[in-house]
Short mmCIF file of C-alpha atoms in Angstrom, two decimals:
data_model
loop_
_atom_site.label_atom_id
_atom_site.label_comp_id
_atom_site.label_asym_id
_atom_site.label_seq_id
_atom_site.Cartn_x
_atom_site.Cartn_y
_atom_site.Cartn_z
CA UNK S 1 -40.81 114.56 14.78
CA UNK S 2 -38.64 113.59 10.91
CA UNK S 3 -36.57 112.49 13.72
CA UNK S 4 -38.46 110.51 15.46
CA UNK S 5 -39.63 108.56 12.69
CA UNK S 6 -35.92 108.35 11.46
CA UNK S 7 -35.13 106.67 14.37
CA UNK S 8 -37.51 104.16 14.46
CA UNK S 9 -37.34 103.01 10.63
CA UNK S 10 -33.43 101.99 11.29
CA UNK S 11 -34.85 99.78 14.48
CA UNK S 12 -37.10 98.32 12.16
CA UNK S 13 -33.69 98.00 9.56
CA UNK S 14 -31.50 96.61 11.88
CA UNK S 15 -34.05 94.49 13.37
CA UNK S 16 -34.45 92.77 10.13
CA UNK S 17 -31.00 93.03 9.36
CA UNK S 18 -30.93 90.67 12.40
CA UNK S 19 -33.13 88.66 11.89
CA UNK S 20 -33.96 86.13 14.95
CA UNK S 21 -33.43 82.60 14.03
CA UNK S 22 -35.85 80.09 14.33
CA UNK S 23 -35.30 77.66 17.70
CA UNK S 24 -32.13 77.67 20.21
CA UNK S 25 -28.43 76.28 20.26
CA UNK S 26 -27.31 74.16 22.97
CA UNK S 27 -24.63 75.64 23.79
CA UNK S 28 -21.22 73.14 22.63
CA UNK S 29 -24.48 72.81 19.63
CA UNK S 30 -24.04 73.64 15.80
CA UNK S 31 -25.79 76.18 14.80
CA UNK S 32 -25.41 76.20 10.47
CA UNK S 33 -27.04 78.94 8.53
CA UNK S 34 -27.59 77.83 4.73
CA UNK S 35 -26.96 80.16 1.99
CA UNK S 36 -28.24 80.60 -1.41
CA UNK S 37 -25.76 80.78 -4.44
CA UNK S 38 -24.03 80.91 -7.63
CA UNK S 39 -23.41 77.90 -9.23
CA UNK S 40 -21.64 78.77 -12.43
CA UNK S 41 -18.51 78.29 -12.51
CA UNK S 42 -16.51 76.57 -9.81
CA UNK S 43 -17.90 77.49 -5.85
CA UNK S 44 -15.39 75.10 -4.46
CA UNK S 45 -12.70 77.12 -6.61
CA UNK S 46 -13.79 80.72 -6.97
CA UNK S 47 -16.03 81.23 -4.06
CA UNK S 48 -14.60 82.71 -0.88
CA UNK S 49 -17.67 82.62 2.09
CA UNK S 50 -16.88 83.49 5.91
CA UNK S 51 -18.22 84.72 9.02
CA UNK S 52 -18.00 86.33 12.61
CA UNK S 53 -19.76 85.53 14.86
CA UNK S 54 -20.06 87.89 17.42
CA UNK S 55 -22.01 87.50 21.33
CA UNK S 56 -20.49 91.11 23.05
CA UNK S 57 -16.96 92.14 22.53
CA UNK S 58 -15.98 88.72 21.89
CA UNK S 59 -15.89 87.45 17.67
CA UNK S 60 -15.30 84.53 16.10
CA UNK S 61 -14.52 83.65 12.36
CA UNK S 62 -15.74 80.66 10.99
CA UNK S 63 -15.28 79.64 7.46
CA UNK S 64 -18.15 78.01 5.03
CA UNK S 65 -18.28 76.08 2.19
CA UNK S 66 -20.30 74.58 -0.66
CA UNK S 67 -22.24 72.01 -0.16
CA UNK S 68 -23.36 71.76 -4.22
CA UNK S 69 -26.51 72.36 -5.63
CA UNK S 70 -26.02 76.55 -4.93
CA UNK S 71 -26.22 76.17 -1.20
CA UNK S 72 -24.11 77.48 0.54
CA UNK S 73 -23.49 76.22 4.55
CA UNK S 74 -22.00 77.68 7.37
CA UNK S 75 -21.65 76.40 11.22
CA UNK S 76 -20.86 77.66 14.05
CA UNK S 77 -19.95 75.61 17.68
CA UNK S 78 -20.83 78.69 20.68
CA UNK S 79 -19.07 78.32 24.35
CA UNK S 80 -20.97 80.24 25.63
CA UNK S 81 -25.13 81.17 26.52
CA UNK S 82 -26.91 84.01 26.11
CA UNK S 83 -28.00 86.50 22.64
CA UNK S 84 -25.96 85.70 19.07
CA UNK S 85 -24.59 87.61 16.26
CA UNK S 86 -23.52 87.03 12.73
CA UNK S 87 -22.54 88.53 9.60
CA UNK S 88 -21.65 86.40 6.18
CA UNK S 89 -18.10 88.24 4.08
CA UNK S 90 -18.05 87.06 0.53
CA UNK S 91 -16.69 87.71 -2.85
CA UNK S 92 -20.41 87.48 -4.47
CA UNK S 93 -22.43 90.01 -3.76
CA UNK S 94 -25.55 86.95 -2.91
CA UNK S 95 -23.92 86.38 -0.11
CA UNK S 96 -22.03 88.66 1.10
CA UNK S 97 -23.20 91.20 4.53
CA UNK S 98 -26.72 88.95 4.81
CA UNK S 99 -26.58 89.07 9.04
CA UNK S 100 -29.42 86.71 11.40
CA UNK S 101 -29.55 86.97 15.59
CA UNK S 102 -29.74 83.28 17.59
CA UNK S 103 -29.99 81.79 21.40
CA UNK S 104 -27.87 79.62 23.17
CA UNK S 105 -29.89 77.39 25.72
CA UNK S 106 -28.12 75.61 27.94
CA UNK S 107 -25.12 71.94 27.67
CA UNK S 108 -28.35 68.86 27.78
CA UNK S 109 -27.68 66.33 30.10
CA UNK S 110 -24.61 64.62 28.25
CA UNK S 111 -22.40 67.77 26.90
CA UNK S 112 -20.35 68.34 28.41
CA UNK S 113 -18.38 70.26 25.30
CA UNK S 114 -15.14 69.46 23.62
CA UNK S 115 -12.16 67.93 24.85
CA UNK S 116 -9.28 69.76 26.29
CA UNK S 117 -5.10 69.25 27.68
CA UNK S 118 -5.82 69.70 31.44
CA UNK S 119 -2.50 70.67 33.13
CA UNK S 120 0.46 69.14 30.72
CA UNK S 121 -0.44 65.43 31.57
CA UNK S 122 -4.53 64.21 30.89
CA UNK S 123 -8.14 65.43 28.94
CA UNK S 124 -11.29 66.82 30.69
CA UNK S 125 -13.86 68.68 28.31
CA UNK S 126 -14.15 71.49 28.70
CA UNK S 127 -16.85 72.35 30.93
CA UNK S 128 -13.85 70.01 33.73
CA UNK S 129 -15.81 67.03 33.04
CA UNK S 130 -12.12 64.05 33.29
CA UNK S 131 -11.66 62.73 30.12
CA UNK S 132 -10.50 58.83 30.63
CA UNK S 133 -9.42 58.15 27.18
CA UNK S 134 -10.27 54.49 26.48
CA UNK S 135 -10.85 54.07 22.40
CA UNK S 136 -10.72 51.71 19.71
CA UNK S 137 -9.61 51.90 16.36
CA UNK S 138 -11.85 51.17 13.07
CA UNK S 139 -10.61 53.19 10.05
CA UNK S 140 -13.01 52.14 7.68
CA UNK S 141 -16.18 51.86 9.62
CA UNK S 142 -17.33 55.20 7.42
CA UNK S 143 -17.25 53.69 4.14
CA UNK S 144 -19.41 50.28 4.55
CA UNK S 145 -23.14 49.37 3.72
CA UNK S 146 -25.55 51.14 5.21
CA UNK S 147 -26.54 47.89 7.31
CA UNK S 148 -22.53 47.15 9.00
CA UNK S 149 -23.04 50.89 9.30
CA UNK S 150 -25.04 51.44 11.61
CA UNK S 151 -24.00 48.02 13.49
CA UNK S 152 -21.80 49.74 14.68
CA UNK S 153 -22.92 52.30 16.07
CA UNK S 154 -24.96 49.65 18.72
CA UNK S 155 -21.61 48.58 18.78
CA UNK S 156 -20.50 51.09 19.68
CA UNK S 157 -23.87 52.18 22.56
CA UNK S 158 -23.17 48.33 23.88
CA UNK S 159 -19.38 49.32 24.64
CA UNK S 160 -16.62 50.60 26.71
CA UNK S 161 -15.21 53.37 24.08
CA UNK S 162 -15.37 56.47 24.49
CA UNK S 163 -12.93 57.37 21.10
CA UNK S 164 -12.62 56.16 17.43
CA UNK S 165 -9.89 56.44 15.55
CA UNK S 166 -11.04 56.84 11.50
CA UNK S 167 -10.04 57.20 8.30
CA UNK S 168 -11.75 60.00 6.27
CA UNK S 169 -10.26 58.73 2.70
CA UNK S 170 -11.67 55.16 2.22
CA UNK S 171 -8.93 52.06 2.12
CA UNK S 172 -8.32 50.03 -1.14
CA UNK S 173 -10.54 47.47 -0.97
CA UNK S 174 -10.62 44.84 -3.09
CA UNK S 175 -13.72 43.00 -1.96
CA UNK S 176 -16.14 46.12 -1.99
CA UNK S 177 -16.07 49.43 -2.97
CA UNK S 178 -16.75 51.80 -1.14
CA UNK S 179 -20.27 53.50 -2.29
CA UNK S 180 -19.31 57.06 -2.30
CA UNK S 181 -16.22 58.72 -2.59
CA UNK S 182 -14.63 62.61 -1.86
CA UNK S 183 -14.51 64.15 -5.38
CA UNK S 184 -16.63 64.24 -8.08
CA UNK S 185 -15.31 61.45 -11.38
CA UNK S 186 -14.98 58.38 -11.44
CA UNK S 187 -12.92 55.15 -9.42
CA UNK S 188 -10.47 53.99 -9.24
CA UNK S 189 -8.62 57.79 -10.71
CA UNK S 190 -10.21 59.35 -12.80
CA UNK S 191 -11.27 61.75 -10.02
CA UNK S 192 -11.51 66.21 -10.89
CA UNK S 193 -9.18 66.95 -7.66
CA UNK S 194 -10.96 70.60 -7.89
CA UNK S 195 -14.90 69.57 -7.06
CA UNK S 196 -15.22 67.51 -3.88
CA UNK S 197 -18.18 64.81 -3.64
CA UNK S 198 -21.35 66.94 -1.17
CA UNK S 199 -22.92 63.85 -0.24
CA UNK S 200 -19.44 62.01 0.71
CA UNK S 201 -18.78 64.15 3.41
CA UNK S 202 -22.71 65.03 4.26
CA UNK S 203 -22.29 60.82 4.87
CA UNK S 204 -19.32 61.08 7.23
CA UNK S 205 -20.43 64.60 9.42
CA UNK S 206 -23.11 62.33 10.31
CA UNK S 207 -21.52 59.67 10.96
CA UNK S 208 -18.78 61.45 13.46
CA UNK S 209 -22.92 63.08 14.69
CA UNK S 210 -23.61 59.61 15.24
CA UNK S 211 -21.15 59.57 17.50
CA UNK S 212 -21.92 62.39 19.23
CA UNK S 213 -25.03 61.44 19.94
CA UNK S 214 -23.36 57.73 21.84
CA UNK S 215 -20.30 60.39 23.41
CA UNK S 216 -17.50 59.37 21.51
CA UNK S 217 -14.98 61.71 19.79
CA UNK S 218 -13.91 60.84 16.08
CA UNK S 219 -10.53 60.85 15.99
CA UNK S 220 -10.41 62.06 12.32
CA UNK S 221 -8.04 61.00 10.08
CA UNK S 222 -6.95 62.87 7.56
CA UNK S 223 -4.53 61.38 5.82
CA UNK S 224 -3.24 57.79 5.15
CA UNK S 225 -1.21 55.75 2.91
CA UNK S 226 -3.22 52.44 2.56
CA UNK S 227 -4.23 53.24 -1.28
CA UNK S 228 -0.64 52.32 -2.01
CA UNK S 229 -1.80 54.64 -5.57
CA UNK S 230 -5.06 52.70 -5.78
CA UNK S 231 -7.33 55.23 -5.88
CA UNK S 232 -4.72 58.31 -5.80
CA UNK S 233 -5.57 59.65 -2.44
CA UNK S 234 -2.80 59.72 -0.89
CA UNK S 235 -0.45 60.32 -3.47
CA UNK S 236 -2.59 64.26 -4.25
CA UNK S 237 -0.82 68.24 -5.07
CA UNK S 238 0.30 70.19 -1.90
CA UNK S 239 -1.83 72.86 -3.35
CA UNK S 240 -5.44 69.82 -3.65
CA UNK S 241 -4.24 68.33 -0.62
CA UNK S 242 -4.64 72.45 1.17
CA UNK S 243 -7.81 72.32 0.18
CA UNK S 244 -9.02 68.61 0.83
CA UNK S 245 -7.63 69.81 4.90
CA UNK S 246 -9.26 73.40 4.33
CA UNK S 247 -12.92 71.76 3.08
CA UNK S 248 -12.63 68.99 6.18
CA UNK S 249 -11.82 71.58 8.66
CA UNK S 250 -14.48 73.49 7.41
CA UNK S 251 -17.71 71.07 7.62
CA UNK S 252 -16.13 68.87 10.79
CA UNK S 253 -15.21 71.97 13.01
CA UNK S 254 -17.76 73.54 15.02
CA UNK S 255 -18.82 69.21 15.76
CA UNK S 256 -18.00 68.88 19.33
CA UNK S 257 -16.52 65.75 19.57
CA UNK S 258 -13.78 65.96 16.21
CA UNK S 259 -9.69 65.18 17.03
CA UNK S 260 -7.27 65.90 14.68
CA UNK S 261 -4.94 63.16 13.30
CA UNK S 262 -2.83 64.27 10.69
CA UNK S 263 -2.04 60.93 9.40
CA UNK S 264 -2.27 57.34 10.54
CA UNK S 265 1.04 56.45 9.96
CA UNK S 266 2.70 59.50 8.33
CA UNK S 267 6.13 58.63 7.58
CA UNK S 268 5.04 55.83 5.35
CA UNK S 269 3.78 58.38 2.90
CA UNK S 270 6.97 59.11 1.56
CA UNK S 271 6.66 61.98 -0.83
CA UNK S 272 5.80 64.17 1.77
CA UNK S 273 7.60 65.15 3.13
CA UNK S 274 7.92 66.75 7.12
CA UNK S 275 7.54 70.82 5.85
CA UNK S 276 4.61 70.08 4.97
CA UNK S 277 2.97 67.67 7.53
CA UNK S 278 3.92 70.66 9.19
CA UNK S 279 1.75 73.05 6.94
CA UNK S 280 -0.56 71.26 7.29
CA UNK S 281 -0.52 71.38 10.75
CA UNK S 282 -0.42 74.75 11.24
CA UNK S 283 -3.70 75.08 8.47
CA UNK S 284 -5.92 73.16 10.74
CA UNK S 285 -4.39 74.96 13.39
CA UNK S 286 -5.21 78.54 11.86
CA UNK S 287 -8.70 77.65 9.87
CA UNK S 288 -9.76 76.04 13.17
CA UNK S 289 -11.37 78.33 15.74
CA UNK S 290 -12.62 75.94 18.57
CA UNK S 291 -9.15 74.89 18.69
CA UNK S 292 -9.58 70.92 19.08
CA UNK S 293 -7.21 68.38 19.82
CA UNK S 294 -4.22 68.13 16.93
CA UNK S 295 -1.75 64.27 17.07
CA UNK S 296 -0.17 62.52 14.27
CA UNK S 297 0.42 59.60 14.18
CA UNK S 298 3.80 57.15 13.33
CA UNK S 299 5.48 54.11 11.61
CA UNK S 300 8.74 53.95 12.18
CA UNK S 301 9.80 57.61 12.32
CA UNK S 302 7.90 60.04 14.92
CA UNK S 303 6.75 63.32 14.76
CA UNK S 304 8.27 66.12 16.69
CA UNK S 305 5.93 66.84 19.43
CA UNK S 306 7.47 69.39 20.98
CA UNK S 307 5.75 71.00 18.15
CA UNK S 308 4.00 74.32 19.29
CA UNK S 309 0.62 73.45 16.65
CA UNK S 310 0.79 69.25 18.73
CA UNK S 311 -1.78 69.50 21.84
CA UNK S 312 -1.19 65.48 22.63
CA UNK S 313 1.03 62.55 21.27
CA UNK S 314 -0.38 59.66 19.25
CA UNK S 315 1.99 56.49 19.02
CA UNK S 316 1.87 53.36 17.97
CA UNK S 317 4.47 51.48 19.42
CA UNK S 318 4.31 47.42 20.28
CA UNK S 319 5.96 46.46 23.17
CA UNK S 320 6.63 50.23 25.37
CA UNK S 321 2.82 49.60 27.11
CA UNK S 322 4.34 46.39 28.13
CA UNK S 323 5.96 47.77 31.24
CA UNK S 324 4.85 50.83 33.18
CA UNK S 325 7.88 51.86 33.46
CA UNK S 326 8.65 51.71 29.96
CA UNK S 327 4.84 53.59 29.40
CA UNK S 328 6.07 57.23 30.35
CA UNK S 329 9.44 57.93 28.86
CA UNK S 330 7.31 59.79 25.62
CA UNK S 331 5.29 61.28 28.37
CA UNK S 332 8.07 62.49 30.04
CA UNK S 333 10.19 63.64 26.51
CA UNK S 334 7.55 66.39 25.48
CA UNK S 335 5.12 66.86 28.36
CA UNK S 336 2.56 66.61 26.66
CA UNK S 337 -1.04 63.56 27.05
CA UNK S 338 0.31 60.86 25.74
CA UNK S 339 -1.78 58.22 24.32
CA UNK S 340 -0.65 55.60 22.25
CA UNK S 341 -3.30 54.86 19.74
CA UNK S 342 -1.66 51.35 18.85
CA UNK S 343 0.06 48.89 20.93
CA UNK S 344 -0.65 45.63 18.72
CA UNK S 345 -4.47 44.08 18.33
CA UNK S 346 -6.25 41.81 20.21
CA UNK S 347 -6.69 38.87 17.15
CA UNK S 348 -6.06 35.79 14.93
CA UNK S 349 -4.14 37.14 12.42
CA UNK S 350 -0.58 35.99 10.80
CA UNK S 351 0.52 38.97 10.95
CA UNK S 352 2.34 39.66 14.47
CA UNK S 353 0.55 43.09 14.73
CA UNK S 354 -2.84 41.36 14.88
CA UNK S 355 -2.12 38.44 17.18
CA UNK S 356 -2.80 40.31 21.05
CA UNK S 357 -4.29 38.22 22.93
CA UNK S 358 -7.28 39.31 25.16
CA UNK S 359 -5.13 39.20 28.71
CA UNK S 360 -3.04 41.04 26.48
CA UNK S 361 -4.67 44.30 25.73
CA UNK S 362 -6.21 44.44 28.54
CA UNK S 363 -2.21 44.72 30.27
CA UNK S 364 -1.27 47.33 28.09
CA UNK S 365 -3.97 49.51 29.37
CA UNK S 366 -3.76 49.15 33.23
CA UNK S 367 0.64 49.50 32.48
CA UNK S 368 -0.71 53.01 30.23
CA UNK S 369 -2.51 54.48 33.00
CA UNK S 370 -0.16 53.94 36.75
CA UNK S 371 2.00 55.44 34.19
CA UNK S 372 -0.12 58.39 33.04
CA UNK S 373 0.13 57.65 29.73
CA UNK S 374 -3.08 56.27 27.72
CA UNK S 375 -3.28 53.82 25.38
CA UNK S 376 -6.45 52.00 22.56
CA UNK S 377 -7.79 49.04 21.34
CA UNK S 378 -8.43 47.11 18.14
CA UNK S 379 -9.51 43.73 17.64
CA UNK S 380 -8.48 41.50 14.07
CA UNK S 381 -10.24 37.89 13.17
CA UNK S 382 -9.93 35.90 9.96
CA UNK S 383 -12.82 36.23 8.88
CA UNK S 384 -13.46 35.01 4.65
CA UNK S 385 -15.81 37.78 4.18
CA UNK S 386 -12.16 40.39 5.08
CA UNK S 387 -14.76 41.32 8.04
CA UNK S 388 -12.68 42.77 11.08
CA UNK S 389 -13.52 45.41 13.43
CA UNK S 390 -9.87 47.28 13.24
CA UNK S 391 -10.70 47.87 9.01
CA UNK S 392 -14.19 47.96 8.64
CA UNK S 393 -17.04 47.80 12.11
CA UNK S 394 -19.54 45.43 12.89
CA UNK S 395 -19.29 43.58 16.20
CA UNK S 396 -16.72 43.10 18.69
CA UNK S 397 -15.66 39.72 19.15
CA UNK S 398 -11.88 39.27 21.38
CA UNK S 399 -12.80 39.49 25.30
CA UNK S 400 -10.59 42.67 25.83
CA UNK S 401 -14.05 44.78 25.73
CA UNK S 402 -15.72 43.95 28.55
CA UNK S 403 -12.68 44.43 30.63
CA UNK S 404 -12.35 47.87 29.07
CA UNK S 405 -15.78 49.09 30.68
CA UNK S 406 -14.54 47.77 34.14
CA UNK S 407 -11.12 48.78 33.56
CA UNK S 408 -13.03 52.39 32.75
CA UNK S 409 -15.27 52.68 35.68
CA UNK S 410 -11.97 52.25 37.63
CA UNK S 411 -10.98 55.35 36.11
CA UNK S 412 -13.65 57.01 36.62
CA UNK S 413 -13.12 56.94 40.65
CA UNK S 414 -9.41 57.99 40.76
CA UNK S 415 -8.62 61.87 40.89
CA UNK S 416 -9.95 64.29 38.76
CA UNK S 417 -6.37 65.62 38.24
CA UNK S 418 -5.46 62.56 36.28
CA UNK S 419 -3.02 59.45 37.39
CA UNK S 420 0.78 60.31 37.99
CA UNK S 421 2.80 58.36 38.45
CA UNK S 422 3.85 58.50 42.44
CA UNK S 423 7.73 56.86 42.30
CA UNK S 424 8.05 56.27 37.78
CA UNK S 425 11.78 54.74 38.46
CA UNK S 426 11.41 51.25 40.52
CA UNK S 427 9.68 48.84 43.08
CA UNK S 428 6.20 50.89 43.25
CA UNK S 429 3.64 50.23 40.37
CA UNK S 430 1.50 52.98 41.79
CA UNK S 431 -0.17 56.20 40.20
CA UNK S 432 -2.34 58.14 41.74
CA UNK S 433 -2.04 61.73 43.50
CA UNK S 434 0.10 60.92 46.85
CA UNK S 435 -0.91 60.66 49.97
CA UNK S 436 -4.31 59.99 49.07
CA UNK S 437 -5.37 58.13 45.91
CA UNK S 438 -3.07 54.55 44.93
CA UNK S 439 -3.70 52.70 41.95
CA UNK S 440 -1.35 49.54 41.39
CA UNK S 441 -1.04 46.55 39.43
CA UNK S 442 1.42 43.52 38.80
CA UNK S 443 0.73 42.85 34.86
CA UNK S 444 1.53 39.13 35.44
CA UNK S 445 3.82 38.62 38.06
CA UNK S 446 1.29 36.47 39.96
CA UNK S 447 2.15 37.66 43.77
CA UNK S 448 0.48 35.87 46.97
CA UNK S 449 1.03 38.88 49.03
CA UNK S 450 2.13 42.42 48.87
CA UNK S 451 3.92 44.50 52.39
CA UNK S 452 2.06 47.25 52.43
CA UNK S 453 4.34 49.84 51.59
CA UNK S 454 4.16 52.96 50.04
CA UNK S 455 6.57 55.65 48.05
CA UNK S 456 7.32 58.86 50.18
CA UNK S 457 6.21 61.55 48.74
CA UNK S 458 3.76 64.31 50.89
CA UNK S 459 3.33 61.10 53.52
CA UNK S 460 4.22 60.94 57.33
CA UNK S 461 3.75 59.20 60.62
CA UNK S 462 0.42 57.99 61.49
CA UNK S 463 -1.91 58.63 58.49
CA UNK S 464 -4.62 55.77 57.80
CA UNK S 465 -5.30 54.00 54.34
CA UNK S 466 -8.03 51.81 52.92
CA UNK S 467 -7.38 49.00 50.72
CA UNK S 468 -9.31 47.10 48.24
CA UNK S 469 -7.43 44.29 45.55
CA UNK S 470 -8.68 43.98 42.20
CA UNK S 471 -9.05 41.48 40.14
CA UNK S 472 -8.78 43.26 36.54
CA UNK S 473 -9.39 40.71 34.83
CA UNK S 474 -11.88 39.00 36.57
CA UNK S 475 -13.42 41.80 37.13
CA UNK S 476 -14.32 42.15 40.78
CA UNK S 477 -13.01 44.29 43.37
CA UNK S 478 -12.84 42.53 47.10
CA UNK S 479 -11.97 45.25 50.09
CA UNK S 480 -9.27 44.89 52.62
CA UNK S 481 -10.07 44.52 56.34
CA UNK S 482 -9.29 47.21 58.77
CA UNK S 483 -6.69 49.86 58.30
CA UNK S 484 -3.75 50.82 57.52
CA UNK S 485 -1.15 52.70 60.01
CA UNK S 486 1.97 54.03 58.47
CA UNK S 487 5.01 54.45 59.60
CA UNK S 488 8.93 56.30 57.84
CA UNK S 489 10.49 52.97 57.23
CA UNK S 490 13.09 54.11 55.00
CA UNK S 491 14.70 57.49 53.50
CA UNK S 492 12.05 55.53 50.70
CA UNK S 493 9.36 54.71 51.92
CA UNK S 494 6.46 54.51 54.29
CA UNK S 495 4.87 51.03 55.28
CA UNK S 496 2.25 49.55 57.83
CA UNK S 497 3.53 50.22 61.88
CA UNK S 498 2.84 47.06 62.70
CA UNK S 499 4.59 45.31 59.22
CA UNK S 500 1.24 43.67 57.70
CA UNK S 501 0.77 42.30 54.38
CA UNK S 502 -2.72 41.88 51.86
CA UNK S 503 -2.99 38.44 51.17
CA UNK S 504 -3.36 37.69 46.81
CA UNK S 505 -4.65 35.22 45.04
CA UNK S 506 -1.78 34.91 43.68
CA UNK S 507 -3.20 35.06 39.81
CA UNK S 508 -1.26 37.46 37.15
CA UNK S 509 -3.86 40.89 36.98
CA UNK S 510 -4.25 42.24 39.92
CA UNK S 511 -4.74 45.48 40.86
CA UNK S 512 -4.69 47.15 44.29
CA UNK S 513 -6.61 50.89 45.15
CA UNK S 514 -5.64 52.45 48.33
CA UNK S 515 -6.93 55.28 49.32
CA UNK S 516 -6.55 58.07 52.08
CA UNK S 517 -8.58 57.77 55.02
CA UNK S 518 -10.29 61.22 56.82
#
């Protein structure tokens, strides 16, 4: 009897220790645990907090953070349905040994998990859904007045973009002071770098969450050179930088839509040398339990993207995506997905990097696609109030976004494995899946016809295909009459057995889609 009572008491204690947390969390959602803890001293520096989340034999360790006013938080992104349990670990008794249990439900519609690398050169969500990157850049959109930020979100909700590159630290803005700053203290430089400003980071994560609700990836840029010493966030000591990186990762890693960019134009931050950038990569890699995508953006000097902590290549180049034969080069060098995040911008400013026409902007997306790579957008137009999508968000004024929505639709109808160059050396501007699917683009050429001829990989005599003419600027798709049956023409190609040609309108920016028939 005594033994039975002891076992019953132990069971009750176990149940109490693993209290069921209210409400289920969806798969790839964010489970938040809030604990009351010490306020004395400097909680940002003095208190250590982590938790182990377990399901069966699996365990995931996450780092906690201080959120101000005696509140400590841990966030966890579960990747499997069912019951999970957790236990906290801390150097303070009030935070140590806290246990809980919660249920993870199926992912809701539109939640496909975080984006991962698929194969060598492409992306997909964790559930296997292809991710066709059609990104934009709006550096300082989270540092604007509330009305402007809401306007930006409305623009994004109606737009074609599924990724936004955005800064954590504010830009130097001579006309408007940001509404909040990442550290306690006073602008421009009276900062206490040992104390973060939780209000700043709560606002940032709110906006990352807003993007998540829209199905948009947040490419979070940890450092940038556009402070130019004014606030001093670009010149902090290395130990402050490392503590800042850990804090951002602790707060944001549980958001499934996060990508990490170590810096924008990292080589313009001249006081930071390559080993320091390596160290920041390593910190993110070690502290992010979900291994979100990681890269770094260049100005004049390329980072070595072969390093093991780099998941994909983020490149700035004004000219490389002007044609597919150039765009494929970085892909071949690094054997990783390549995103040309900056290829100049649509706009009319005096700087040469902000003078692309809409046609030139769209052309770069198509050239990047048939090279098996991805391209990024932004725009900057002259404005008396210094408002631009690139710098501050708001509204879009350019003509490229509708064409990029059409482009994204075409990508979504492509093979899920991603577009692979069919013959990347000459003559055949096609990507796709050999002998199955071909997407070709003529750019600024104005052909009036095209001989039906495909590069030979995978082809055999007698295969049959249908074709469509795509006007990428006017956003139309016109089926070509008839069926094309091929036979070998020479050592490099197969052509229509009757020598047929496809009539084209003699305009630039035309594409062809060719699909094999069963």
